[in-house]
């Protein structure tokens, strides 16, 4: 599953950065472009905090947390045996990586950068593709946990004994 997860995660981060580049090239900060009336619009803002701009003075901490998420998911990817869980975690990692790139390389500086947000729906917070990937990834992962079982569970690898308390299935 690590290869599948890497492809999905990198694709999400690349798509996120490409969408942000397109918005930065075409909108001024604070500019709003209605797409579906006042309900769905593009609006360029820079967010130094987390969701809903919380913790704006702790950008460096959010950078470290996102970096930790990406590293932990990369390490855990070698234990994942279920496709749904792999896809969910890959979406989370890709979204975290997309926003981490902003925090590392955008103004005002390394580990202090502001995340580019531009999707505005109704009176909800303004967000980006990376945020959407994280949200969808959490939902997919939780649903997969319910329907697929434990992340490292499933049939034991060939040549490895079943875990204690579980019967080995012989075919």
Short mmCIF file of C-alpha atoms in Angstrom, two decimals:
data_model
loop_
_atom_site.label_atom_id
_atom_site.label_comp_id
_atom_site.label_asym_id
_atom_site.label_seq_id
_atom_site.Cartn_x
_atom_site.Cartn_y
_atom_site.Cartn_z
CA UNK A 1 0.00 0.00 0.00
CA UNK A 2 2.86 2.50 0.44
CA UNK A 3 3.19 3.08 -3.32
CA UNK A 4 -0.55 3.68 -3.74
CA UNK A 5 -0.56 6.01 -0.77
CA UNK A 6 2.47 7.94 -2.07
CA UNK A 7 0.90 8.42 -5.50
CA UNK A 8 -2.39 9.66 -4.03
CA UNK A 9 -0.70 11.89 -1.44
CA UNK A 10 1.66 13.49 -3.95
CA UNK A 11 -1.19 13.96 -6.47
CA UNK A 12 -3.25 15.77 -3.81
CA UNK A 13 -0.33 18.03 -2.84
CA UNK A 14 0.46 18.84 -6.49
CA UNK A 15 -3.21 19.57 -7.30
CA UNK A 16 -3.44 21.74 -4.18
CA UNK A 17 -0.36 23.75 -5.10
CA UNK A 18 -1.48 24.09 -8.75
CA UNK A 19 -4.90 25.38 -7.67
CA UNK A 20 -3.27 27.87 -5.31
CA UNK A 21 -0.89 29.05 -8.05
CA UNK A 22 -3.85 29.61 -10.40
CA UNK A 23 -5.73 31.61 -7.77
CA UNK A 24 -2.65 33.66 -6.86
CA UNK A 25 -2.09 34.46 -10.55
CA UNK A 26 -5.68 35.62 -11.09
CA UNK A 27 -7.01 37.14 -7.86
CA UNK A 28 -5.90 39.94 -5.58
CA UNK A 29 -6.01 39.38 -1.79
CA UNK A 30 -9.59 39.80 -0.57
CA UNK A 31 -11.00 39.79 -4.12
CA UNK A 32 -14.18 37.75 -4.50
CA UNK A 33 -15.41 36.05 -7.68
CA UNK A 34 -18.96 34.65 -7.48
CA UNK A 35 -19.29 31.27 -9.21
CA UNK A 36 -22.80 30.27 -8.08
CA UNK A 37 -24.38 33.47 -6.81
CA UNK A 38 -23.32 34.34 -3.28
CA UNK A 39 -23.38 30.68 -2.27
CA UNK A 40 -20.15 29.45 -3.96
CA UNK A 41 -17.32 31.82 -4.75
CA UNK A 42 -13.57 32.25 -4.94
CA UNK A 43 -12.01 34.62 -2.43
CA UNK A 44 -8.26 34.86 -1.89
CA UNK A 45 -7.18 35.06 1.74
CA UNK A 46 -4.00 34.15 3.60
CA UNK A 47 -4.40 32.12 6.79
CA UNK A 48 -1.61 31.97 9.36
CA UNK A 49 -3.67 29.83 11.75
CA UNK A 50 -5.57 26.57 11.62
CA UNK A 51 -9.21 26.02 10.66
CA UNK A 52 -11.31 29.18 11.08
CA UNK A 53 -8.00 31.11 11.52
CA UNK A 54 -7.59 29.79 15.06
CA UNK A 55 -4.13 30.04 16.62
CA UNK A 56 -2.69 32.64 14.27
CA UNK A 57 0.32 33.17 16.56
CA UNK A 58 1.25 29.49 16.43
CA UNK A 59 2.00 28.98 12.72
CA UNK A 60 5.31 27.28 13.56
CA UNK A 61 3.46 24.76 15.76
CA UNK A 62 0.98 23.94 12.99
CA UNK A 63 3.95 23.44 10.65
CA UNK A 64 5.48 20.91 13.05
CA UNK A 65 2.15 19.12 13.54
CA UNK A 66 1.59 18.84 9.78
CA UNK A 67 5.14 17.58 9.29
CA UNK A 68 4.58 14.98 12.02
CA UNK A 69 1.32 13.83 10.38
CA UNK A 70 3.03 13.32 7.04
CA UNK A 71 5.94 11.39 8.61
CA UNK A 72 3.70 9.22 10.80
CA UNK A 73 1.40 8.36 7.89
CA UNK A 74 4.43 7.49 5.72
CA UNK A 75 5.72 5.12 8.41
CA UNK A 76 2.28 3.61 9.07
CA UNK A 77 1.70 3.09 5.32
CA UNK A 78 3.80 -0.08 5.46
CA UNK A 79 1.31 -1.66 7.89
CA UNK A 80 -1.93 -0.73 6.13
CA UNK A 81 -3.60 -3.69 4.43
CA UNK A 82 -6.98 -2.24 3.49
CA UNK A 83 -7.47 -0.05 0.41
CA UNK A 84 -10.07 2.25 1.96
CA UNK A 85 -7.85 3.03 4.91
CA UNK A 86 -4.89 3.59 2.59
CA UNK A 87 -6.87 6.04 0.46
CA UNK A 88 -8.14 7.91 3.53
CA UNK A 89 -4.69 8.26 5.08
CA UNK A 90 -3.18 9.24 1.71
CA UNK A 91 -5.74 12.05 1.32
CA UNK A 92 -4.93 13.27 4.84
CA UNK A 93 -1.17 13.15 4.18
CA UNK A 94 -1.51 14.86 0.79
CA UNK A 95 -3.62 17.64 2.28
CA UNK A 96 -1.22 18.08 5.19
CA UNK A 97 1.70 18.19 2.75
CA UNK A 98 -0.06 20.78 0.55
CA UNK A 99 -0.61 23.12 3.49
CA UNK A 100 2.85 22.36 4.91
CA UNK A 101 4.42 23.55 1.64
CA UNK A 102 2.64 26.89 2.15
CA UNK A 103 3.78 27.13 5.76
CA UNK A 104 7.38 26.35 4.83
CA UNK A 105 7.82 28.50 1.72
CA UNK A 106 5.30 31.35 1.67
CA UNK A 107 5.57 34.76 3.33
CA UNK A 108 6.42 35.81 5.96
CA UNK A 109 9.07 33.08 6.24
CA UNK A 110 10.17 29.49 6.77
CA UNK A 111 7.80 27.59 9.12
CA UNK A 112 5.78 30.82 9.46
CA UNK A 113 4.15 30.99 6.03
CA UNK A 114 0.48 31.72 5.51
CA UNK A 115 -1.73 29.09 3.87
CA UNK A 116 -3.53 30.20 0.70
CA UNK A 117 -7.30 29.73 1.08
CA UNK A 118 -9.78 30.54 -1.67
CA UNK A 119 -12.92 28.35 -1.68
CA UNK A 120 -15.84 30.12 -0.02
CA UNK A 121 -19.16 28.31 0.43
CA UNK A 122 -22.08 30.20 1.96
CA UNK A 123 -21.19 31.66 5.35
CA UNK A 124 -18.72 28.87 6.10
CA UNK A 125 -14.96 29.30 6.51
CA UNK A 126 -12.76 29.87 3.47
CA UNK A 127 -10.64 26.81 2.67
CA UNK A 128 -8.55 25.15 -0.05
CA UNK A 129 -8.13 21.82 -1.84
CA UNK A 130 -5.74 20.52 0.85
CA UNK A 131 -8.31 21.21 3.58
CA UNK A 132 -10.95 19.38 1.53
CA UNK A 133 -8.64 16.39 1.04
CA UNK A 134 -7.99 16.20 4.79
CA UNK A 135 -11.71 16.32 5.58
CA UNK A 136 -12.64 13.72 2.95
CA UNK A 137 -9.66 11.59 4.04
CA UNK A 138 -10.85 11.52 7.65
CA UNK A 139 -14.36 10.47 6.55
CA UNK A 140 -13.00 7.77 4.20
CA UNK A 141 -10.59 6.45 6.85
CA UNK A 142 -13.27 6.29 9.56
CA UNK A 143 -15.74 4.58 7.21
CA UNK A 144 -13.02 2.12 6.18
CA UNK A 145 -12.22 1.39 9.83
CA UNK A 146 -15.88 0.52 10.38
CA UNK A 147 -16.21 -1.67 7.28
CA UNK A 148 -12.68 -3.04 6.84
CA UNK A 149 -11.45 -3.49 10.42
CA UNK A 150 -8.16 -2.62 12.10
CA UNK A 151 -5.52 -0.86 9.92
CA UNK A 152 -2.94 -3.66 10.20
CA UNK A 153 -5.52 -6.42 10.43
CA UNK A 154 -6.55 -9.00 7.90
CA UNK A 155 -4.96 -12.25 6.89
CA UNK A 156 -1.45 -12.84 8.26
CA UNK A 157 1.33 -12.64 5.72
CA UNK A 158 2.35 -16.00 4.22
CA UNK A 159 4.81 -17.78 6.50
CA UNK A 160 3.85 -15.71 9.55
CA UNK A 161 1.76 -17.20 12.36
CA UNK A 162 -1.63 -15.74 13.23
CA UNK A 163 -1.77 -13.40 16.22
CA UNK A 164 -2.38 -14.99 19.61
CA UNK A 165 -6.04 -15.56 20.28
CA UNK A 166 -6.92 -15.73 16.59
CA UNK A 167 -7.24 -18.96 14.72
CA UNK A 168 -5.12 -19.50 11.63
CA UNK A 169 -7.28 -20.06 8.57
CA UNK A 170 -6.07 -23.00 6.47
CA UNK A 171 -7.23 -23.32 2.89
#
